[in-house]
Coordinates of C-alpha atoms in Angstrom, one line a residue:
Chain A
M4 CA -122.0 -79.8 -37.4
T5 CA -121.8 -80.7 -41.0
D6 CA -119.5 -77.7 -42.3
R7 CA -116.4 -78.9 -39.8
V8 CA -113.4 -80.8 -41.7
I9 CA -112.6 -81.9 -38.3
A10 CA -115.7 -82.9 -35.7
G11 CA -115.7 -82.4 -32.1
H12 CA -112.2 -80.5 -30.5
P13 CA -109.8 -82.9 -30.3
S14 CA -106.6 -82.4 -28.8
D15 CA -102.8 -83.0 -29.9
R16 CA -102.7 -86.2 -27.8
E17 CA -106.4 -87.4 -28.9
I18 CA -105.5 -86.7 -32.8
V19 CA -102.5 -88.8 -32.5
G20 CA -103.4 -91.5 -30.3
R21 CA -106.8 -92.5 -32.3
I22 CA -104.8 -92.5 -35.5
S23 CA -101.5 -94.3 -34.4
S24 CA -104.0 -96.7 -32.5
V25 CA -104.4 -99.1 -35.6
P26 CA -100.6 -99.2 -36.4
L27 CA -99.5 -99.7 -33.1
R28 CA -102.6 -102.4 -31.4
G29 CA -101.5 -105.4 -30.9
R30 CA -104.6 -106.7 -31.8
I31 CA -107.4 -106.0 -34.2
P32 CA -110.7 -107.4 -34.3
R33 CA -111.2 -111.0 -36.1
Y34 CA -113.6 -110.2 -38.6
F35 CA -110.6 -107.6 -40.4
W36 CA -108.4 -110.5 -40.9
W37 CA -111.5 -112.8 -42.3
V38 CA -112.0 -110.1 -45.1
F39 CA -108.4 -109.8 -45.2
L40 CA -108.4 -113.4 -46.0
L41 CA -110.6 -113.1 -48.3
F42 CA -109.2 -110.5 -50.4
F43 CA -105.7 -112.8 -50.1
V44 CA -106.9 -115.9 -51.6
I45 CA -107.7 -113.7 -54.4
A46 CA -104.8 -112.3 -54.7
L47 CA -102.9 -115.5 -55.2
L48 CA -106.1 -116.0 -57.8
F49 CA -104.0 -113.1 -59.8
L50 CA -100.7 -114.6 -59.0
F51 CA -101.6 -117.7 -60.3
S52 CA -103.5 -116.4 -63.4
I53 CA -100.3 -114.3 -63.9
G54 CA -98.4 -117.5 -63.9
W55 CA -101.0 -119.0 -66.1
L56 CA -100.7 -116.5 -68.7
L57 CA -96.5 -116.4 -68.5
I58 CA -96.4 -119.8 -69.6
E59 CA -99.4 -120.4 -71.8
G60 CA -99.4 -117.6 -73.4
I61 CA -101.3 -114.4 -74.4
G62 CA -103.4 -116.9 -76.4
T63 CA -105.0 -117.9 -73.5
I64 CA -107.0 -114.1 -72.9
G65 CA -109.9 -113.0 -75.4
L66 CA -107.8 -111.7 -78.0
E67 CA -109.2 -112.1 -81.6
I68 CA -107.5 -110.0 -84.7
P69 CA -108.8 -107.5 -85.1
A70 CA -109.6 -107.1 -81.2
A71 CA -105.6 -107.3 -80.7
W72 CA -106.3 -105.0 -77.4
G73 CA -108.8 -107.0 -74.7
F74 CA -109.3 -106.4 -71.3
M75 CA -105.5 -106.1 -70.1
I76 CA -105.5 -102.4 -72.1
V77 CA -108.9 -102.1 -70.3
N78 CA -107.7 -102.6 -67.1
T79 CA -104.8 -100.5 -67.6
V80 CA -106.8 -97.6 -68.2
W81 CA -109.3 -98.2 -65.3
W82 CA -106.9 -98.7 -62.7
I83 CA -104.6 -96.0 -63.5
G84 CA -107.7 -94.0 -63.8
I85 CA -108.4 -94.9 -59.8
G86 CA -104.8 -93.8 -59.7
H87 CA -105.1 -90.0 -60.3
A88 CA -108.1 -89.2 -57.6
G89 CA -105.6 -89.7 -55.1
T90 CA -103.1 -88.0 -56.9
L91 CA -105.5 -85.2 -57.3
I92 CA -106.4 -85.8 -53.5
S93 CA -103.1 -85.2 -52.5
A94 CA -101.0 -83.0 -55.5
I95 CA -103.6 -80.8 -56.3
L96 CA -105.5 -79.7 -53.7
V97 CA -102.6 -78.9 -51.2
L98 CA -101.3 -76.4 -54.1
L99 CA -105.4 -74.9 -53.8
R100 CA -105.0 -74.8 -50.2
Q101 CA -108.4 -77.1 -49.4
N102 CA -107.7 -78.0 -45.7
W103 CA -110.1 -80.8 -45.7
R104 CA -108.2 -82.6 -47.8
N105 CA -105.6 -83.5 -45.0
S106 CA -107.5 -86.5 -43.6
I107 CA -108.4 -88.5 -46.8
N108 CA -104.5 -87.6 -48.5
R109 CA -102.6 -90.4 -47.1
F110 CA -105.3 -93.4 -47.8
A111 CA -106.0 -91.8 -51.4
E112 CA -101.8 -91.5 -52.5
A113 CA -101.8 -95.0 -50.8
M114 CA -104.6 -96.3 -53.5
T115 CA -102.6 -94.9 -55.9
L116 CA -99.8 -96.2 -55.8
F117 CA -101.5 -99.7 -55.5
A118 CA -104.1 -98.9 -58.6
V119 CA -100.9 -97.6 -60.4
G120 CA -98.6 -100.6 -59.8
I121 CA -101.2 -103.0 -60.7
A122 CA -102.3 -101.2 -63.9
G123 CA -98.6 -101.2 -64.7
L124 CA -98.7 -104.7 -65.0
F125 CA -101.0 -105.2 -67.5
P126 CA -99.6 -104.1 -70.6
I127 CA -96.4 -106.1 -69.4
L128 CA -98.2 -109.1 -69.5
H129 CA -100.3 -108.2 -73.0
L130 CA -96.9 -107.7 -74.2
G131 CA -96.5 -111.7 -76.5
R132 CA -92.8 -111.6 -74.9
P133 CA -92.9 -110.0 -71.6
Q134 CA -89.4 -111.1 -70.7
Y135 CA -88.5 -108.2 -73.1
F136 CA -90.5 -105.2 -71.5
Y137 CA -87.3 -104.0 -70.6
W138 CA -86.4 -102.9 -73.5
L139 CA -88.2 -100.2 -73.5
L140 CA -85.6 -98.7 -71.5
P141 CA -83.3 -96.6 -73.2
L142 CA -80.3 -99.0 -72.3
P143 CA -76.7 -98.3 -72.8
V144 CA -76.5 -102.1 -74.2
T145 CA -74.6 -101.9 -77.7
H146 CA -76.0 -105.5 -78.5
M147 CA -79.7 -104.2 -78.2
P148 CA -81.8 -101.8 -80.6
W149 CA -83.0 -98.0 -78.8
P150 CA -86.3 -97.9 -78.3
N151 CA -88.7 -96.8 -81.0
W152 CA -89.0 -92.9 -79.9
R153 CA -91.5 -92.1 -82.0
S154 CA -94.1 -94.7 -80.9
P155 CA -96.8 -94.2 -78.3
L156 CA -95.5 -96.9 -76.6
V157 CA -92.7 -95.4 -74.7
W158 CA -94.7 -92.4 -74.0
D159 CA -97.0 -94.9 -71.8
F160 CA -93.6 -96.4 -70.4
F161 CA -92.1 -92.8 -69.3
A162 CA -95.9 -91.4 -68.3
I163 CA -96.4 -94.6 -66.2
A164 CA -93.0 -95.5 -64.6
T165 CA -92.9 -91.3 -63.6
Y166 CA -96.1 -91.9 -62.3
I167 CA -95.3 -94.7 -60.1
L168 CA -91.9 -93.4 -59.0
V169 CA -93.0 -89.8 -58.0
S170 CA -96.2 -91.1 -56.1
L171 CA -94.0 -93.4 -54.2
M172 CA -91.2 -90.6 -53.6
F173 CA -94.7 -88.7 -52.3
W174 CA -96.4 -90.9 -50.2
Y175 CA -93.4 -91.5 -48.6
M176 CA -92.2 -88.0 -48.0
G177 CA -95.3 -87.4 -46.2
L178 CA -95.2 -90.9 -43.9
V179 CA -91.6 -89.7 -42.4
P180 CA -92.7 -87.1 -39.5
D181 CA -95.3 -89.7 -39.0
M182 CA -93.0 -93.1 -38.6
A183 CA -91.3 -90.8 -35.6
V184 CA -94.4 -90.6 -34.1
L185 CA -95.1 -94.3 -34.5
R186 CA -91.3 -94.7 -33.3
D187 CA -92.1 -92.4 -30.3
R188 CA -94.9 -94.4 -29.1
A189 CA -94.4 -98.2 -30.1
Q190 CA -94.2 -100.5 -27.1
T191 CA -92.2 -103.2 -28.8
R192 CA -88.8 -103.4 -29.8
G193 CA -89.4 -104.3 -33.1
K194 CA -91.9 -101.8 -34.4
Q195 CA -89.3 -99.3 -32.2
I196 CA -86.4 -100.3 -35.2
V197 CA -88.9 -100.9 -38.0
Y198 CA -90.4 -97.5 -37.4
G199 CA -87.7 -96.1 -36.4
L200 CA -85.4 -97.5 -39.9
L201 CA -88.7 -95.8 -41.7
S202 CA -88.5 -92.6 -39.8
L203 CA -85.1 -91.6 -40.7
G204 CA -83.9 -90.2 -37.4
W205 CA -86.9 -87.9 -38.4
R206 CA -86.6 -85.5 -35.1
G207 CA -88.8 -82.6 -36.2
S208 CA -86.0 -79.8 -36.5
A209 CA -87.4 -76.3 -37.6
Y210 CA -85.1 -76.0 -40.7
H211 CA -85.9 -80.4 -41.3
W212 CA -89.4 -78.7 -41.5
S213 CA -88.7 -75.9 -44.0
R214 CA -86.6 -77.7 -46.5
F215 CA -89.8 -80.4 -46.0
E216 CA -92.1 -77.8 -46.8
T217 CA -90.8 -76.7 -49.6
S218 CA -89.9 -80.3 -51.5
Y219 CA -93.6 -81.4 -50.3
L220 CA -94.9 -78.3 -51.9
L221 CA -92.5 -78.8 -55.3
V222 CA -93.2 -82.5 -55.6
A223 CA -97.0 -81.0 -55.3
A224 CA -96.6 -78.7 -57.8
L225 CA -94.9 -81.4 -60.2
A226 CA -97.6 -83.9 -59.9
T227 CA -100.2 -82.1 -60.7
P228 CA -99.4 -81.8 -64.6
L229 CA -98.1 -85.5 -63.9
V230 CA -101.7 -86.8 -63.1
V231 CA -102.9 -85.0 -65.9
S232 CA -100.0 -86.3 -68.0
V233 CA -100.4 -89.8 -67.4
H234 CA -104.3 -90.3 -68.6
S235 CA -103.7 -87.9 -72.0
V236 CA -100.8 -90.0 -72.8
I237 CA -102.5 -93.3 -72.8
A238 CA -105.6 -91.6 -74.3
L239 CA -102.8 -90.5 -77.1
D240 CA -102.2 -94.0 -78.0
F241 CA -105.7 -94.2 -78.6
T242 CA -106.0 -91.2 -80.9
S243 CA -102.7 -92.0 -82.7
A244 CA -104.6 -94.8 -84.0
L245 CA -106.7 -94.4 -87.0
I246 CA -109.6 -97.0 -85.7
P247 CA -113.0 -95.3 -85.9
G248 CA -114.0 -95.2 -82.1
Y249 CA -110.4 -94.1 -81.1
H250 CA -109.3 -91.5 -83.6
S251 CA -110.9 -88.7 -81.6
T252 CA -109.1 -85.3 -80.4
I253 CA -111.8 -85.0 -77.3
F254 CA -110.1 -88.4 -75.9
P255 CA -107.3 -86.3 -73.2
P256 CA -109.6 -84.5 -71.1
Y257 CA -112.4 -86.8 -71.4
F258 CA -109.7 -89.8 -70.0
V259 CA -108.8 -87.3 -67.5
A260 CA -112.6 -86.8 -66.4
G261 CA -113.4 -89.8 -65.9
A262 CA -109.8 -90.7 -64.0
L263 CA -111.5 -88.6 -62.0
Y264 CA -114.4 -89.7 -61.6
S265 CA -113.9 -93.5 -61.2
G266 CA -111.0 -92.5 -58.5
F267 CA -113.6 -90.2 -56.3
A268 CA -115.8 -93.3 -56.6
M269 CA -113.0 -95.8 -55.3
V270 CA -112.4 -92.9 -53.0
F271 CA -115.5 -93.7 -51.5
T272 CA -115.3 -97.2 -51.8
I273 CA -112.6 -96.9 -49.2
A274 CA -113.6 -94.6 -47.2
V275 CA -117.3 -95.5 -46.1
P276 CA -116.1 -98.7 -44.3
L277 CA -112.6 -96.8 -43.0
R278 CA -114.4 -94.4 -41.2
Q279 CA -117.1 -96.6 -39.7
F280 CA -114.7 -99.6 -38.5
F281 CA -111.6 -97.9 -37.2
G282 CA -114.1 -94.5 -35.9
F283 CA -112.8 -92.4 -37.8
Q284 CA -115.6 -89.9 -38.1
A285 CA -114.1 -87.6 -36.2
F286 CA -111.3 -86.8 -39.2
I287 CA -113.7 -87.7 -42.3
T288 CA -116.5 -86.1 -42.0
D289 CA -119.7 -85.4 -44.2
R290 CA -117.7 -82.2 -45.7
H291 CA -115.6 -84.6 -46.8
L292 CA -118.0 -86.4 -48.4
D293 CA -119.9 -83.8 -49.4
N294 CA -117.0 -82.5 -51.0
G295 CA -115.7 -85.4 -52.6
A296 CA -118.9 -86.0 -54.0
K297 CA -118.8 -82.1 -55.2
V298 CA -115.9 -83.3 -57.1
M299 CA -117.2 -86.6 -58.4
L300 CA -120.3 -84.8 -59.7
A301 CA -118.2 -82.4 -61.7
S302 CA -115.8 -84.8 -63.6
G303 CA -119.0 -87.0 -64.0
C304 CA -121.0 -84.3 -66.1
F305 CA -117.8 -83.9 -67.8
V306 CA -117.8 -87.5 -69.0
A307 CA -121.4 -87.2 -69.6
Y308 CA -120.7 -84.1 -71.8
G309 CA -117.8 -86.2 -73.2
Y310 CA -120.3 -88.8 -74.3
I311 CA -122.3 -86.6 -76.3
S312 CA -119.6 -84.7 -77.7
E313 CA -118.4 -88.2 -79.4
A314 CA -121.8 -89.2 -80.4
F315 CA -122.5 -85.5 -81.8
F316 CA -118.8 -85.6 -84.2
S317 CA -119.3 -88.8 -85.3
W318 CA -122.5 -88.0 -86.5
Y319 CA -121.1 -84.1 -88.2
S320 CA -118.1 -85.6 -89.3
G321 CA -120.4 -87.3 -92.2
D322 CA -117.9 -90.4 -92.4
P323 CA -119.4 -93.0 -92.3
F324 CA -116.9 -95.7 -90.7
E325 CA -117.1 -93.0 -87.7
R326 CA -121.6 -92.9 -87.9
Y327 CA -120.9 -97.2 -88.1
M328 CA -118.9 -96.8 -85.0
M329 CA -121.6 -95.1 -83.0
W330 CA -124.3 -96.8 -84.0
N331 CA -122.8 -100.1 -83.5
R332 CA -122.2 -99.1 -79.9
A333 CA -125.8 -98.1 -79.3
F334 CA -127.5 -100.9 -81.3
G335 CA -124.9 -103.6 -82.5
D336 CA -123.6 -106.8 -80.7
Y337 CA -122.1 -104.9 -77.4
S338 CA -125.1 -102.7 -76.8
W339 CA -125.6 -103.5 -73.6
T340 CA -122.8 -102.6 -72.8
F341 CA -123.3 -99.7 -73.8
W342 CA -126.4 -98.8 -72.1
V343 CA -125.2 -100.4 -68.6
M344 CA -122.2 -97.7 -68.8
L345 CA -124.9 -94.6 -69.5
A346 CA -127.1 -95.7 -66.6
C347 CA -124.1 -95.8 -64.4
N348 CA -122.4 -93.1 -65.2
V349 CA -124.7 -90.5 -66.2
G350 CA -128.0 -92.5 -64.8
L351 CA -126.5 -92.8 -61.2
L352 CA -125.0 -89.8 -61.5
Q353 CA -127.6 -87.7 -61.2
F354 CA -128.6 -88.8 -57.5
L355 CA -125.5 -86.4 -56.5
W356 CA -127.2 -83.6 -57.1
F357 CA -129.0 -83.9 -53.7
K358 CA -126.8 -82.7 -50.6
R359 CA -129.3 -85.3 -48.8
V360 CA -127.0 -88.1 -50.9
R361 CA -124.2 -86.7 -50.7
T362 CA -123.7 -86.8 -47.2
N363 CA -125.4 -90.4 -46.6
P364 CA -122.2 -92.6 -46.7
W365 CA -123.7 -96.0 -47.4
L366 CA -125.7 -94.6 -50.2
L367 CA -122.6 -93.0 -51.7
F368 CA -120.9 -96.4 -50.9
V369 CA -123.4 -97.7 -53.1
L370 CA -123.5 -95.2 -56.4
S371 CA -119.4 -95.7 -56.3
L372 CA -119.4 -99.1 -56.5
G373 CA -122.4 -98.7 -59.4
I374 CA -120.1 -95.9 -61.1
N375 CA -116.9 -97.6 -60.9
I376 CA -118.5 -100.6 -62.8
G377 CA -119.8 -98.4 -65.1
M378 CA -115.9 -96.5 -65.6
W379 CA -114.6 -100.2 -65.9
I380 CA -117.4 -101.0 -69.1
E381 CA -116.6 -97.4 -70.7
R382 CA -113.1 -98.6 -70.8
Y383 CA -114.5 -102.3 -72.4
V384 CA -116.6 -99.5 -75.2
I385 CA -114.0 -98.1 -76.2
V386 CA -110.9 -100.3 -76.1
V387 CA -112.7 -104.0 -77.6
V388 CA -116.1 -102.9 -79.0
S389 CA -114.3 -99.9 -81.1
L390 CA -112.0 -103.0 -82.6
T391 CA -114.6 -105.2 -83.0
R392 CA -115.6 -103.1 -86.1
D393 CA -112.8 -101.9 -88.0
F394 CA -112.7 -100.4 -91.9
V395 CA -113.4 -104.1 -93.9
P396 CA -116.2 -105.7 -93.0
S397 CA -114.5 -109.1 -94.0
M398 CA -112.3 -108.6 -91.0
W399 CA -114.9 -108.1 -88.2
R400 CA -115.4 -110.7 -85.4
N401 CA -116.5 -110.1 -81.8
V402 CA -113.9 -111.3 -79.4
T403 CA -115.4 -113.4 -75.8
P404 CA -113.1 -113.2 -73.0
T405 CA -111.3 -116.3 -71.3
W406 CA -111.5 -117.2 -67.3
V407 CA -107.9 -116.0 -67.5
D408 CA -109.3 -112.6 -68.4
Y409 CA -111.8 -112.7 -65.8
S410 CA -109.6 -114.0 -63.2
L411 CA -107.2 -111.5 -63.7
L412 CA -109.6 -108.5 -63.8
L413 CA -110.6 -110.0 -60.1
G414 CA -107.6 -110.7 -59.0
S415 CA -106.4 -107.8 -59.7
L416 CA -109.4 -106.1 -57.5
G417 CA -108.2 -108.5 -54.6
M418 CA -103.8 -108.2 -54.6
F419 CA -105.6 -104.0 -54.5
F420 CA -107.8 -104.3 -51.6
A421 CA -105.1 -106.9 -49.8
L422 CA -102.7 -104.4 -50.2
M423 CA -105.0 -101.8 -48.9
F424 CA -105.9 -104.2 -46.0
L425 CA -102.0 -104.0 -44.9
F426 CA -101.7 -100.3 -45.5
L427 CA -104.1 -99.9 -43.7
R428 CA -103.0 -102.3 -40.7
V429 CA -99.2 -101.4 -40.1
L430 CA -99.5 -97.4 -41.3
P431 CA -101.2 -94.5 -39.9
A432 CA -104.2 -94.1 -42.6
I433 CA -104.3 -91.0 -41.8
T434 CA -102.0 -88.2 -41.8
I435 CA -101.0 -87.3 -38.3
F436 CA -98.8 -84.1 -38.4
E437 CA -101.5 -82.2 -41.3
V438 CA -104.3 -82.8 -39.0
E439 CA -102.4 -81.4 -35.9
E440 CA -101.7 -78.8 -37.9
L441 CA -104.8 -78.0 -39.4
E442 CA -106.9 -78.1 -36.0
H443 CA -104.5 -76.5 -34.5
K444 CA -105.6 -73.3 -38.0
V445 CA -109.5 -74.4 -36.8
E446 CA -108.9 -73.7 -33.6
E447 CA -107.4 -70.5 -34.5
G448 CA -110.0 -69.7 -37.0
K449 CA -107.6 -69.6 -40.3
A450 CA -109.5 -72.7 -41.4
Chain B
M91 CA -65.5 -73.9 -17.4
S92 CA -65.5 -74.2 -13.5
A93 CA -66.6 -77.8 -12.7
P94 CA -65.5 -81.2 -14.9
G95 CA -68.6 -82.2 -15.8
P96 CA -70.5 -84.6 -19.2
E97 CA -69.7 -82.2 -22.2
R98 CA -73.3 -80.4 -23.0
Y99 CA -74.7 -80.3 -26.9
G100 CA -77.3 -77.5 -25.3
V101 CA -80.4 -77.1 -23.2
L102 CA -84.0 -77.8 -24.1
A103 CA -87.4 -76.5 -23.2
G104 CA -90.3 -78.0 -24.0
F105 CA -93.3 -75.6 -24.0
E106 CA -97.2 -75.8 -24.6
T107 CA -98.2 -74.4 -27.8
P108 CA -96.2 -72.9 -31.0
E109 CA -97.3 -69.6 -29.7
D110 CA -95.6 -69.8 -26.8
L111 CA -92.3 -71.7 -29.1
L112 CA -92.4 -68.2 -31.3
Q113 CA -92.4 -66.1 -28.4
A114 CA -89.6 -67.8 -26.6
A115 CA -87.5 -68.2 -29.9
E116 CA -87.6 -64.7 -30.3
R117 CA -86.5 -63.7 -26.5
T118 CA -84.0 -66.0 -26.9
R119 CA -82.3 -64.1 -30.0
Q120 CA -82.9 -61.0 -28.6
N121 CA -81.0 -62.4 -25.7
G122 CA -78.6 -62.8 -27.9
F123 CA -78.5 -66.4 -28.7
V124 CA -77.7 -67.5 -32.0
A125 CA -77.4 -71.3 -31.6
L126 CA -80.8 -72.3 -31.6
D127 CA -82.6 -75.0 -33.5
A128 CA -86.7 -76.5 -32.4
F129 CA -88.4 -79.4 -32.4
T130 CA -92.0 -79.2 -33.5
P131 CA -94.8 -82.2 -34.0
Y132 CA -95.8 -80.1 -37.3
P133 CA -94.7 -77.4 -39.1
V134 CA -94.6 -74.2 -37.5
E135 CA -95.1 -71.1 -39.5
G136 CA -92.5 -68.5 -39.7
L137 CA -89.9 -70.1 -36.9
T138 CA -87.1 -70.8 -39.0
K139 CA -87.1 -67.0 -40.0
L140 CA -87.3 -66.4 -35.9
L141 CA -84.6 -68.8 -35.0
G142 CA -81.8 -66.8 -37.0
G143 CA -82.4 -69.4 -40.3
R144 CA -82.2 -68.3 -44.2
K145 CA -84.3 -69.4 -46.7
N146 CA -83.5 -72.7 -48.1
R147 CA -82.7 -73.4 -51.6
M148 CA -84.9 -76.3 -52.8
P149 CA -86.6 -74.7 -55.5
V150 CA -83.4 -73.9 -57.2
W151 CA -82.2 -77.4 -57.2
T152 CA -85.1 -78.7 -57.8
F153 CA -85.5 -76.9 -61.3
I154 CA -81.6 -77.8 -61.9
G155 CA -82.9 -81.6 -61.3
G156 CA -85.9 -80.4 -63.3
A157 CA -83.7 -78.8 -66.8
I158 CA -80.8 -82.2 -66.6
G159 CA -84.0 -84.5 -66.7
G160 CA -85.7 -83.2 -69.7
L161 CA -82.7 -81.7 -71.6
G162 CA -81.4 -85.2 -70.4
I163 CA -84.0 -87.4 -72.6
I164 CA -84.6 -85.1 -75.1
G165 CA -80.5 -85.0 -76.0
L166 CA -80.9 -88.8 -76.0
Q167 CA -83.7 -89.4 -78.1
L168 CA -81.9 -86.8 -80.6
Y169 CA -78.3 -88.4 -80.1
S170 CA -80.1 -92.1 -80.7
T171 CA -82.5 -91.3 -83.7
T172 CA -79.8 -88.6 -85.9
I173 CA -76.1 -89.8 -84.8
N174 CA -76.0 -93.5 -83.1
Y175 CA -78.4 -95.2 -85.1
P176 CA -80.8 -93.7 -87.5
L177 CA -83.1 -95.7 -88.5
N178 CA -86.3 -95.3 -91.2
V179 CA -89.4 -96.0 -89.8
G180 CA -92.5 -95.0 -92.7
G181 CA -89.9 -92.0 -94.0
R182 CA -91.1 -90.5 -90.8
P183 CA -88.6 -87.6 -89.8
L184 CA -86.0 -88.7 -87.5
A185 CA -85.7 -85.8 -85.4
A186 CA -89.5 -85.8 -84.1
M187 CA -89.7 -83.5 -81.7
T188 CA -93.6 -83.5 -81.7
A189 CA -92.9 -86.8 -80.2
F190 CA -89.9 -86.8 -78.3
L191 CA -91.9 -84.0 -76.0
V192 CA -93.5 -86.5 -74.3
P193 CA -90.4 -88.2 -72.5
G194 CA -89.2 -84.5 -72.1
F195 CA -91.8 -83.6 -70.2
E196 CA -92.0 -86.7 -68.2
C197 CA -88.0 -86.5 -67.7
T198 CA -88.7 -83.1 -66.2
V199 CA -91.0 -83.8 -63.9
L200 CA -89.1 -87.3 -62.5
G201 CA -85.9 -85.5 -62.6
A202 CA -87.4 -82.1 -60.3
S203 CA -89.1 -84.7 -58.2
L204 CA -85.4 -87.0 -57.2
T205 CA -84.1 -83.4 -56.6
A206 CA -86.6 -82.4 -54.4
F207 CA -87.4 -86.0 -52.2
F208 CA -83.3 -86.6 -52.0
G209 CA -82.6 -83.2 -51.7
M210 CA -84.9 -83.3 -48.3
W211 CA -82.7 -85.5 -47.3
I212 CA -79.3 -84.6 -48.2
G213 CA -80.3 -81.0 -46.6
N214 CA -81.3 -82.2 -43.3
R215 CA -78.6 -84.9 -43.7
L216 CA -80.9 -87.6 -43.3
P217 CA -80.8 -90.9 -42.4
T218 CA -79.4 -89.4 -39.4
Y219 CA -80.3 -92.5 -36.5
Y220 CA -78.3 -90.8 -34.0
H221 CA -78.8 -87.6 -32.5
P222 CA -77.9 -85.6 -29.1
V223 CA -81.6 -84.1 -28.7
F224 CA -83.0 -88.6 -28.7
N225 CA -80.4 -88.2 -25.3
A226 CA -83.2 -86.1 -23.0
Q227 CA -85.6 -87.8 -21.2
S228 CA -88.3 -84.9 -22.2
F229 CA -87.8 -85.4 -25.7
S230 CA -90.3 -87.0 -27.9
L231 CA -92.7 -86.7 -30.5
A232 CA -94.9 -89.0 -29.2
D233 CA -98.0 -86.8 -28.1
G234 CA -97.7 -84.6 -30.7
E235 CA -98.5 -81.5 -28.0
T236 CA -94.9 -80.1 -26.8
F237 CA -92.7 -78.0 -28.9
Y238 CA -88.7 -78.1 -27.7
L239 CA -86.2 -75.0 -28.3
L240 CA -82.8 -75.8 -28.2
I241 CA -80.2 -73.5 -26.8
G242 CA -77.1 -74.8 -28.4
A243 CA -73.9 -75.0 -26.0
D244 CA -71.3 -74.1 -28.6
D245 CA -73.5 -70.7 -28.6
P246 CA -70.6 -67.8 -28.4
R247 CA -72.9 -66.4 -25.2
F248 CA -73.8 -70.0 -24.1
D249 CA -74.2 -69.4 -20.2
R250 CA -76.0 -73.2 -18.6
S251 CA -77.4 -71.2 -16.0
K252 CA -78.3 -68.0 -18.1
A253 CA -80.1 -70.2 -20.7
R254 CA -81.8 -72.1 -18.1
R255 CA -82.7 -68.9 -16.1
L256 CA -84.2 -67.2 -19.2
L257 CA -85.8 -70.5 -20.9
K258 CA -87.8 -70.2 -16.9
S259 CA -88.9 -66.6 -17.3
L260 CA -90.7 -67.7 -20.7
H261 CA -92.9 -70.5 -18.8
A262 CA -91.4 -73.6 -20.6
K263 CA -93.1 -76.9 -18.6
S264 CA -89.8 -78.7 -18.7
I265 CA -86.0 -77.3 -18.7
E266 CA -83.3 -80.3 -19.5
D267 CA -79.4 -80.6 -20.1
V268 CA -78.8 -82.5 -23.6
T269 CA -75.6 -84.5 -23.3
P270 CA -73.9 -85.3 -26.8

């Protein structure tokens, strides 16, 4: 049954039981904790590198004028992109009444939250004096200047901060009714108290549901333009600069498509092991994989179109700097990044045309890893390679990342997955009430 | 009041399916009860209307919240750049509306989302950790398979035995008195 969004005919009792058994179970297999430990150690490396960077200053990371933006900005752009798929799944698909999203939206939203939280750290770490980052806030303090409202850095701050807050609210709102289910099911006093507090005393009143549904839909409707705006604003940081390779009008849509592309790749990176280890095959079915892969295919094609148009316009502009930028990307000192990027983002993409690939979980998993790497490298090509060759040849200089750069990137991955593991352990990974509602509609033949 | 007993909050009946609940809600309304509430594991379409509730005002509040956020930040930007601290940065216009629109948009979304989120809390009086319905033995959201209908004791037509008889005729699988 590949076209069903819920496999088999689980009763409400089975749905609740299977999903809530993960957070409520007393013990879970030992290997879960071993994998968590691995990520946790890497997360500690992240904290160590941040500490090192803050104490020693940004001279420890690979920044060399003219390349004043390095790994930190690449990481920010990449992580925010990963967050975007979560919002797409939870907000845009809810508005489009795509019911298949119901079983993957909770962990996709958690993914968004953690990814954007990590993304928000990097611009602060990239500041020369990170202790003053709050100067971006228009605080009513007389001894401090106002933020420079005409600077894209302020836009970034507003866009990312809004995105984190809205994602958090949306995620928590969906959790409230499920917390009430866990509260009523919990066997131990501690869990009853914690889930009880988190549930806000939810009792499922019809009037409450009515307000809940309206608010949820409204936040979804608001998050939809927001998700498009966040990466567009980040793209505007680049387009408003004059550097060849940055100064391009294709950037906002191209960044958003790239964000969805890498974000869906990350969804698969998490969903495939998740359904395997926790036995969620009934809720995350082949249809989810197929649909998600189609979104990836569409956004990936858009990214490929972005590459073509960038290359075309740099040639068509007739501008020697623009033309040199494109030549430098393909055949310069960093040419290998360009070709790896093309191989991963455009080459691997072609496999998704086949349904057999789209419904093969582990193949999809491997493709997703490749695409995630490809998308990171794409951001590197844009951010760093463009900067190393600006207008005056006497300024040209290559940059080499240091161990701090690498450990911050690796560490952020460890942090992200460690947080995901904790989330899977303590909260229901799938929205219980939405799956019940969906199953009810499926039974009635409405969905 | 005939016999002195524990004060009552209402009568709670559990039903097997949302359809049973909808039917029960309709019949109870037809029998003249007005202080009704229902408790369900997931939203049931059209239930509030059958219970006699009106449409909620969340969209209006959300719009107001968004307007405050958006106009507020645009006003703040204009005030800070033109009145409070005009600063000539490379001869660019002080009131740079194109640049101001980005925080304007973000804060509109933020204001509206905050209102929708906390408006849901305030409208629903959450968090409310105590509620009489939690006293009922049969009340639990744990299985997700019972849909409850509550006839409140503050209903002008409330009569315990009549309410129970009616609920029984509607095939309730459990009927229980709720104490406050």
